[in-house]
Coordinates of C-alpha atoms and ligand atoms in Angstrom, one line a residue:
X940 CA 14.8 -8.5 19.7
X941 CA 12.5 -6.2 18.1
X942 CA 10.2 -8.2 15.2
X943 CA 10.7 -7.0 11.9
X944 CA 8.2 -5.5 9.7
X945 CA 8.4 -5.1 5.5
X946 CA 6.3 -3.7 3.1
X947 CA 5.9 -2.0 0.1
X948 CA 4.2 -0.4 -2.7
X949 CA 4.3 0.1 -6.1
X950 CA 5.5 3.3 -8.0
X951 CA 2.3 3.6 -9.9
X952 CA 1.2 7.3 -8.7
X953 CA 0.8 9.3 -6.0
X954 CA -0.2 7.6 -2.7
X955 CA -4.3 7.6 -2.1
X956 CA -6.2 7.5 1.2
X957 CA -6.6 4.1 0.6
X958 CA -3.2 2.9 0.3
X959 CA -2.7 5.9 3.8
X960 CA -5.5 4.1 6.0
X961 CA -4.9 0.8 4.6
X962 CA -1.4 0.5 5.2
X963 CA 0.5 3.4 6.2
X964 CA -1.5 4.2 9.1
X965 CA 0.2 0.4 10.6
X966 CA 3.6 1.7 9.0
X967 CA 3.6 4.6 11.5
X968 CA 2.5 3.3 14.3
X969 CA 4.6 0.0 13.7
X970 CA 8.2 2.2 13.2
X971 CA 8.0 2.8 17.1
X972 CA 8.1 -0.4 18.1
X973 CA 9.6 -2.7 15.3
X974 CA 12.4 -2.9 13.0
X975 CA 10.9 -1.6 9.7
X976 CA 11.6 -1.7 6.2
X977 CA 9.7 0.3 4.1
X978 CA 10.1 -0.3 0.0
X979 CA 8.9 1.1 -3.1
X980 CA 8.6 -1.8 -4.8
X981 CA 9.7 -1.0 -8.6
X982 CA 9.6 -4.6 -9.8
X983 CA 6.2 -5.0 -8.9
X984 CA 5.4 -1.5 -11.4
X985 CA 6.8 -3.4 -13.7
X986 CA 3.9 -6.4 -13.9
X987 CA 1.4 -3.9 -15.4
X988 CA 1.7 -1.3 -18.4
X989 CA 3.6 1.4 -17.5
X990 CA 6.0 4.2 -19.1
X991 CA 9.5 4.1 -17.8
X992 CA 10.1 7.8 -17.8
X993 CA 6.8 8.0 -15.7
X994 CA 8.0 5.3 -13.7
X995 CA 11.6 7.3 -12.6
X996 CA 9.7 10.5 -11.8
X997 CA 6.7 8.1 -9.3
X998 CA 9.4 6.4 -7.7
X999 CA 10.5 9.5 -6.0
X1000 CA 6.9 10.8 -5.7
X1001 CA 6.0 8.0 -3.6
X1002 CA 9.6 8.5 -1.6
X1003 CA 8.1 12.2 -0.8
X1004 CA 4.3 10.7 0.3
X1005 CA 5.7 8.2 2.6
X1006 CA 8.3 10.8 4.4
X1007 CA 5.5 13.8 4.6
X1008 CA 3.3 11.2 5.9
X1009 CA 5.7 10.5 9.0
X1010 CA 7.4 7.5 7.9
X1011 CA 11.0 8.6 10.1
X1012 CA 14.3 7.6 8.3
X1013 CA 15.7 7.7 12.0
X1014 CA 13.6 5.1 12.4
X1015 CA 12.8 2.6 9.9
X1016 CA 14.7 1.9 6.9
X1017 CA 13.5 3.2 3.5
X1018 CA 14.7 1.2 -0.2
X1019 CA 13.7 1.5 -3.7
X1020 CA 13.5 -2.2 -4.3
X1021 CA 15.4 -3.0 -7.5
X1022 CA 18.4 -0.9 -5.5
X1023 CA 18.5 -4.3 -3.2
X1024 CA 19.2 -7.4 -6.0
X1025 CA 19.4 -10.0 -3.4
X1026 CA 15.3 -9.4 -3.6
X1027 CA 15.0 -11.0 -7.2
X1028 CA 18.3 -13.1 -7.0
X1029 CA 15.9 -15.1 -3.9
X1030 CA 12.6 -14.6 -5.8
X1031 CA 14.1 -16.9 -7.9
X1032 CA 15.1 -19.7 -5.6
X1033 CA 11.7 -19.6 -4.5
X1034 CA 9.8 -19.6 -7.8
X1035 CA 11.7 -23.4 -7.9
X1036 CA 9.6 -24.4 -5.3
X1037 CA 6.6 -22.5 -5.6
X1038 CA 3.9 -24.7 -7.0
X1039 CA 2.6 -22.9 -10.6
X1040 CA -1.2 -23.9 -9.4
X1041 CA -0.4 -21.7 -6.0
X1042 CA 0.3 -18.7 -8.1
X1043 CA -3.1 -19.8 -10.7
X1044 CA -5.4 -19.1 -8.1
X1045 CA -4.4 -15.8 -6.6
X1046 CA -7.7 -13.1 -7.3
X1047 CA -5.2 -10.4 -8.1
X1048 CA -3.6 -12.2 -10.7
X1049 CA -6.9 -12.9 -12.6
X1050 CA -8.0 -9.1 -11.8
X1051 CA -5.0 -8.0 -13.5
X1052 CA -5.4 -10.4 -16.6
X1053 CA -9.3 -9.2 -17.1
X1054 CA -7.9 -5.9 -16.9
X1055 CA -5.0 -5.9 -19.3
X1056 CA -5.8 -9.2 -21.3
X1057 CA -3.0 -7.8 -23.8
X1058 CA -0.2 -7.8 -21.1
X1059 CA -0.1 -11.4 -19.6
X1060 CA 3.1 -12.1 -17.9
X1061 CA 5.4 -14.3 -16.2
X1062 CA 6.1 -11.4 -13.7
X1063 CA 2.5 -10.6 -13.7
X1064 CA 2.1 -14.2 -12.4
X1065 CA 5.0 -14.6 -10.3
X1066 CA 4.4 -11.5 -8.4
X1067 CA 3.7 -13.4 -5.1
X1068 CA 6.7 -15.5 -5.5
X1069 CA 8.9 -11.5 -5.8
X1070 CA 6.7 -10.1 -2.8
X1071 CA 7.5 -13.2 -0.8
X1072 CA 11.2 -12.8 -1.7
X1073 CA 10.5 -9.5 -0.3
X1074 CA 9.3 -10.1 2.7
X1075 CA 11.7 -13.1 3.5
X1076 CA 15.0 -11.9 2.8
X1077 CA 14.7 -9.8 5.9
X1078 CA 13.3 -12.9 8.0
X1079 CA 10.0 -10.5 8.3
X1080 CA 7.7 -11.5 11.1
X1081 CA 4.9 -8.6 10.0
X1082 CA 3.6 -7.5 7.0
X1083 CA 1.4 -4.6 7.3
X1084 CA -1.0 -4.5 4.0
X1085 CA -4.7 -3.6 3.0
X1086 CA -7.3 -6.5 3.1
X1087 CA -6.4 -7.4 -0.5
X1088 CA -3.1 -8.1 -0.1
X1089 CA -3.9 -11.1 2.3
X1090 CA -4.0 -13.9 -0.5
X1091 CA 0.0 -12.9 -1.3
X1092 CA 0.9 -13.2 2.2
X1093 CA -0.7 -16.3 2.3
X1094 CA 1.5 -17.6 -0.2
X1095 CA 4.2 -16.2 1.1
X1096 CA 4.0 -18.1 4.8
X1097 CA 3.2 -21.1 2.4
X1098 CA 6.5 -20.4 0.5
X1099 CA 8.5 -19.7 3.8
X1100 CA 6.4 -23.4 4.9
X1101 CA 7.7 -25.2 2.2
X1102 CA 11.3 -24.2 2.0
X1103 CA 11.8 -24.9 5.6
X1104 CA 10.4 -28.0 5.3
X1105 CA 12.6 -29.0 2.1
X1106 CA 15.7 -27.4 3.6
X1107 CA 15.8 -26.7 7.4
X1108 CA 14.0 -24.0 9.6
X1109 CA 15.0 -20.7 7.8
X1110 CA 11.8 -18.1 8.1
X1111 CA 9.7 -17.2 10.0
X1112 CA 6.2 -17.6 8.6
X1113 CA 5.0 -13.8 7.9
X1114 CA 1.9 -12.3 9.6
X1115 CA -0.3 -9.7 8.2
X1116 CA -1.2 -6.7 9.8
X1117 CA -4.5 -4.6 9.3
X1118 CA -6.1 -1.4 10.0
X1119 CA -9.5 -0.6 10.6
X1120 CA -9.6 0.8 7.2
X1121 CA -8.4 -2.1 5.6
X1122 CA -10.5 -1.7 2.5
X1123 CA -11.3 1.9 1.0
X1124 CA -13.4 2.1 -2.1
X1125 CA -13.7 4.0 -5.2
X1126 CA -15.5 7.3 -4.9
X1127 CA -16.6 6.5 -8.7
X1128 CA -17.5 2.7 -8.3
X1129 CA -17.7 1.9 -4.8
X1130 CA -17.8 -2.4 -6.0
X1131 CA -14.2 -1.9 -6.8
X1132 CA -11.5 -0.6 -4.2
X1133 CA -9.8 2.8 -4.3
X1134 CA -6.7 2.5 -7.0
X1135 CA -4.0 4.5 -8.2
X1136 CA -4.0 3.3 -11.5
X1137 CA -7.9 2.8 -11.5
X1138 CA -9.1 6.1 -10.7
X1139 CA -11.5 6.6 -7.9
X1140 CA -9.4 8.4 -5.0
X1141 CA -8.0 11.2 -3.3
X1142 CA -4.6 12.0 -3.2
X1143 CA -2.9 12.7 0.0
X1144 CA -1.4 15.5 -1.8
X1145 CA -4.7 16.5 -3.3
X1146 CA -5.3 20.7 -1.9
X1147 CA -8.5 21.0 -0.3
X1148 CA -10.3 22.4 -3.5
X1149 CA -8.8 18.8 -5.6
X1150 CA -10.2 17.2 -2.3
X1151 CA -14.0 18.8 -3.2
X1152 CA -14.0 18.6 -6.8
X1153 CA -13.4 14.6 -6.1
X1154 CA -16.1 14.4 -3.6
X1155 CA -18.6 16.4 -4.5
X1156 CA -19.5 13.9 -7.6
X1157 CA -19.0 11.1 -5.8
X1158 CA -21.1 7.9 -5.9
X1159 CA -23.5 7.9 -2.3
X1160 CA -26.7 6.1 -1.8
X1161 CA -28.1 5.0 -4.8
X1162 CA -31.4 4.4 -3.8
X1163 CA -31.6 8.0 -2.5
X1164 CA -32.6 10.7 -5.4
X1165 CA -33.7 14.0 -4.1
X1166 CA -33.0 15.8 -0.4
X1167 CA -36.2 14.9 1.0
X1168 CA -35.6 11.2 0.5
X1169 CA -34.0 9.5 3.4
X1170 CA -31.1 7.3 3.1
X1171 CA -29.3 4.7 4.4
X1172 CA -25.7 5.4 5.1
X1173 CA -24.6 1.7 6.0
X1174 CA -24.9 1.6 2.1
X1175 CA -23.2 4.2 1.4
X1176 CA -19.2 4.9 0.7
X1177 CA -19.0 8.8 1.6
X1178 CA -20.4 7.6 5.3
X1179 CA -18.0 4.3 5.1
X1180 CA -14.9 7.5 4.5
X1181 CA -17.1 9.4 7.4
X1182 CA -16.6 6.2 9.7
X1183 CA -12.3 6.3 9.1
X1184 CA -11.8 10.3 9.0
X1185 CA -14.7 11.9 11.3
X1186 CA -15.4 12.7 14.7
X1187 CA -17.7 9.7 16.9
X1188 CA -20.1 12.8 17.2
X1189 CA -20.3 13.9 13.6
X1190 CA -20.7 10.0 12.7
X1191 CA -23.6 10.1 14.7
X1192 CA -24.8 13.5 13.4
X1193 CA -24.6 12.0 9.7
X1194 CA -26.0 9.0 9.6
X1195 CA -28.8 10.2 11.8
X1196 CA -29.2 13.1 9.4
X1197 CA -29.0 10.8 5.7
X1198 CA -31.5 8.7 7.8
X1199 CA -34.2 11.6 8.3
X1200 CA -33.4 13.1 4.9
X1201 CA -32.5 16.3 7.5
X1202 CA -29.4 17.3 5.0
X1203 CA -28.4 16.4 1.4
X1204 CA -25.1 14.2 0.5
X1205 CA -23.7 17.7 -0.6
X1206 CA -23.5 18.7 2.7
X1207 CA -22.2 15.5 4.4
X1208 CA -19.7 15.7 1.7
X1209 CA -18.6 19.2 2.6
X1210 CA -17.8 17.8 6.7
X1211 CA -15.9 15.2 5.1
X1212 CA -13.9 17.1 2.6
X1213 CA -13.2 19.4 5.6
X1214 CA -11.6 16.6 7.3
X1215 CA -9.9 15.0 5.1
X1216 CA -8.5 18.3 4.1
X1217 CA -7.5 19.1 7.6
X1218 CA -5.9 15.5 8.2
X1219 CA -3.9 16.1 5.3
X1220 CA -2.9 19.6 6.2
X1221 CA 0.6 18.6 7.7
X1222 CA 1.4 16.2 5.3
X1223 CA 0.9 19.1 2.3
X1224 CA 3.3 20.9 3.8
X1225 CA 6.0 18.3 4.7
X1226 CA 6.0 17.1 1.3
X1227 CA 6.0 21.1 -0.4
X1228 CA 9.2 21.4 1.8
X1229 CA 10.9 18.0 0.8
X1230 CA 10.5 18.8 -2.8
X1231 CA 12.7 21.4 -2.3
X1232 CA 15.7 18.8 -1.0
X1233 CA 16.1 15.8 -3.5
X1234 CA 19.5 15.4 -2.1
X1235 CA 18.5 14.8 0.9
X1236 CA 16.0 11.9 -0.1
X1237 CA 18.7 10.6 -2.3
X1238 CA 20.7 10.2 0.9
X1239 CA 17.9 8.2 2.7
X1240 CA 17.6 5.7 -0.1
X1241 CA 21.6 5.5 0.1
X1242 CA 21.6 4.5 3.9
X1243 CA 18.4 2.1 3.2
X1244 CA 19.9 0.9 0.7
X1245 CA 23.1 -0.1 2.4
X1246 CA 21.7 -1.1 5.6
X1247 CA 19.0 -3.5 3.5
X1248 CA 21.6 -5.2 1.5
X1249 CA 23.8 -6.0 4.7
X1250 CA 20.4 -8.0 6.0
X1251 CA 19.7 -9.3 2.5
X1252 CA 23.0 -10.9 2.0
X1253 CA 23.1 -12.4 5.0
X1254 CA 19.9 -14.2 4.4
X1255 CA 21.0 -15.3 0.7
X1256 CA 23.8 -16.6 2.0
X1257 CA 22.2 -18.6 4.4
X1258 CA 19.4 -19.5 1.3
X1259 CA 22.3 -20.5 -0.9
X1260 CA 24.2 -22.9 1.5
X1261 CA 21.0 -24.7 2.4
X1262 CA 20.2 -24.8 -1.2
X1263 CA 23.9 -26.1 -2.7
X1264 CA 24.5 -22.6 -4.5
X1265 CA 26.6 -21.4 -2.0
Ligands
LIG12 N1 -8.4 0.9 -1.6 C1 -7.5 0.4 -0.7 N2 -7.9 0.3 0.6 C2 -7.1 -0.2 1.5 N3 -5.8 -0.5 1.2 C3 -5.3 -0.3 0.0 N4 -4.1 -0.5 -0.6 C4 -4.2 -0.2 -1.9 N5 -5.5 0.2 -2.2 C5 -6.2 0.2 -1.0 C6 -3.0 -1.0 0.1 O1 -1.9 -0.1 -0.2 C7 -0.7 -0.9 -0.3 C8 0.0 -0.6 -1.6 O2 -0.6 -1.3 -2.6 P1 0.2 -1.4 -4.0 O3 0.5 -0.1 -4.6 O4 1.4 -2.2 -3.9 O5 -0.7 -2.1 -4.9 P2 -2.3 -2.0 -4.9 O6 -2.9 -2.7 -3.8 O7 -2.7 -2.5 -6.2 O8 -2.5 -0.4 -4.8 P3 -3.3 0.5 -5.8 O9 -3.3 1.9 -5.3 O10 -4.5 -0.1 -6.2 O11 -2.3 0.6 -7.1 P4 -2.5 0.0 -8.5 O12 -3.5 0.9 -9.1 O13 -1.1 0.3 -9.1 O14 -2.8 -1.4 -8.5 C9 -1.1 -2.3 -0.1 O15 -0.8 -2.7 1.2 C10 -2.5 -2.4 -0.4 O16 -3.2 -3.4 0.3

């Protein structure tokens, strides 16, 4: 049997390269040898402020992003979360067994109370408790996600632990799977990682000149104030982005050139750009000529949809017997 694979992301904007070379970049290479399911993950949008009109129209934005960026409805199946209830009708069983003290302690959820200390939760602080709801009621083996994700799928093999301890061998205990770009940050604040809702990236639907007019301000080398100064690219993000999207050659070329003060970050900006650009060129064009067919994505989520809730149920009903609901 093939293992199976979930993940998700939240309709909160367009996708970034950081949410691409974080995660998607495992989605794609994953749907060829596992049996995936991909999810916008709506209840999860709904943890933070947000505007439910706005909400509607990203749902379906992020749809587009991960089709033009390969993910293959032939191959893996694709869901709008809140179309699959059996997700929060299990969240639910788990939350009774989920330690309050687990969920304390999880960075995100104090990240997301500093940063919205006027819209503190229960959602906000169950969220691991609904993304291991998500990643169980499939029995998911892996769980490809960017580095910051690892706390929740921490909890959620602890979760999995505990109910098979309290009511027989049910999950398997989820893995995490990274890239090599498991951590992209902010072209504005490199401290803090690229976000869709903070600011700080590049779309994959950005055109080349939105691509430029990002980059060009972005934050390199502090320490380095004028073209004759030489830097040093290990501390810089636009040569962390050269290390993910570049050639090994123009790498070299680069960082020996920051080094030697030989060009300015203007220019290794403008090989970047290009290549981010050209990376993205396919993916502009898929996505152009899937706006044009909302039926057609409406009949993916359809079939996802279905064929989720057929695996879902099974697993609740299994949950529910073990548990005396069923
Ligand atoms: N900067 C990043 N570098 C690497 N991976 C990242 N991911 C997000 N940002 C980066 C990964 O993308 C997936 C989707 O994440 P999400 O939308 O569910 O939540 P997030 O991590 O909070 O993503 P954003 O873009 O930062 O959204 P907002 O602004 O809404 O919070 C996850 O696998 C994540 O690791």
């Amino acid at each position: 049997m093939k293992p199976r694979v979930f993940s998700g992301i939240r309709p909160s904007g367009r996708l970034h390269i950081g949410n691409y070379f974080g995660a998607i970049e495992n989605w794609l290479k994953l749907q060829d040898e596992a049996d995936c399911i991909f999810a916008v993950v709506d209840y999860h949008g709904m943890t933070t402020p947000y505007d439910p009109k706005e909400m509607m129209k990203e749902k379906y934005e992020v749809v587009l992003d991960y089709l033009a960026a390969g993910i293959d409805p032939k191959k893996s199946t694709l869901i709008i979360q809140s179309q699959v209830p059996e997700h929060t009708e299990l969240a639910w069983i788990l939350g009774t067994i989920t330690p309050v003290s687990w969920l304390e302690r999880v960075p995100t959820y104090k990240e997301k109370v500093a940063l919205h200390p006027e819209y503190i939760n229960l959602g906000l602080l169950s969220y691991p408790v609904l993304m291991a709801a998500d990643i169980l009621i499939y029995k998911s083996d892996i769980v490809p996600v960017g580095e910051d994700q690892l706390p929740h799928i921490e909890l959620a093999r602890e979760i999995a632990g505990r109910f098979n301890k309290m009511f027989g061998k049910t999950f398997p205990l989820p893995k995490e799977a990274l890239t090599k770009g498991a951590r992209i940050m902010s072209l504005d604040d490199p401290t803090k990682k690229m976000s869709k809702t903070g600011g700080g990236g590049i779309l994959l639907s950005d055109t080349p000149e939105e691509i430029w007019k990002k980059l060009a301000p972005a934050v390199t080398d502090p320490a380095r104030k004028t073209i004759n100064d030489p830097g040093n690219p290990e501390i810089c993000n636009i040569y962390s982005l050269h290390k993910i999207m570049s050639l090994p050659e123009q790498i070299k070329m680069v960082a020996d050139s920051c080094r030697h003060a030989k060009f300015g970050c203007l220019e290794c900006k403008k090989i970047l750009a290009k290549n981010i650009a050209d990376e993205f060129e396919d993916f502009r064009k898929k996505r152009k000529e899937l706006e044009k067919d909302p039926e057609r994505v409406q009949k993916i989520l359809r079939v996802g949809a279905e064929k989720a809730r057929q695996l879902a149920s099974e697993t609740l009903a299994e949950v529910k017997k073990k548990t005396g609901l069923g």
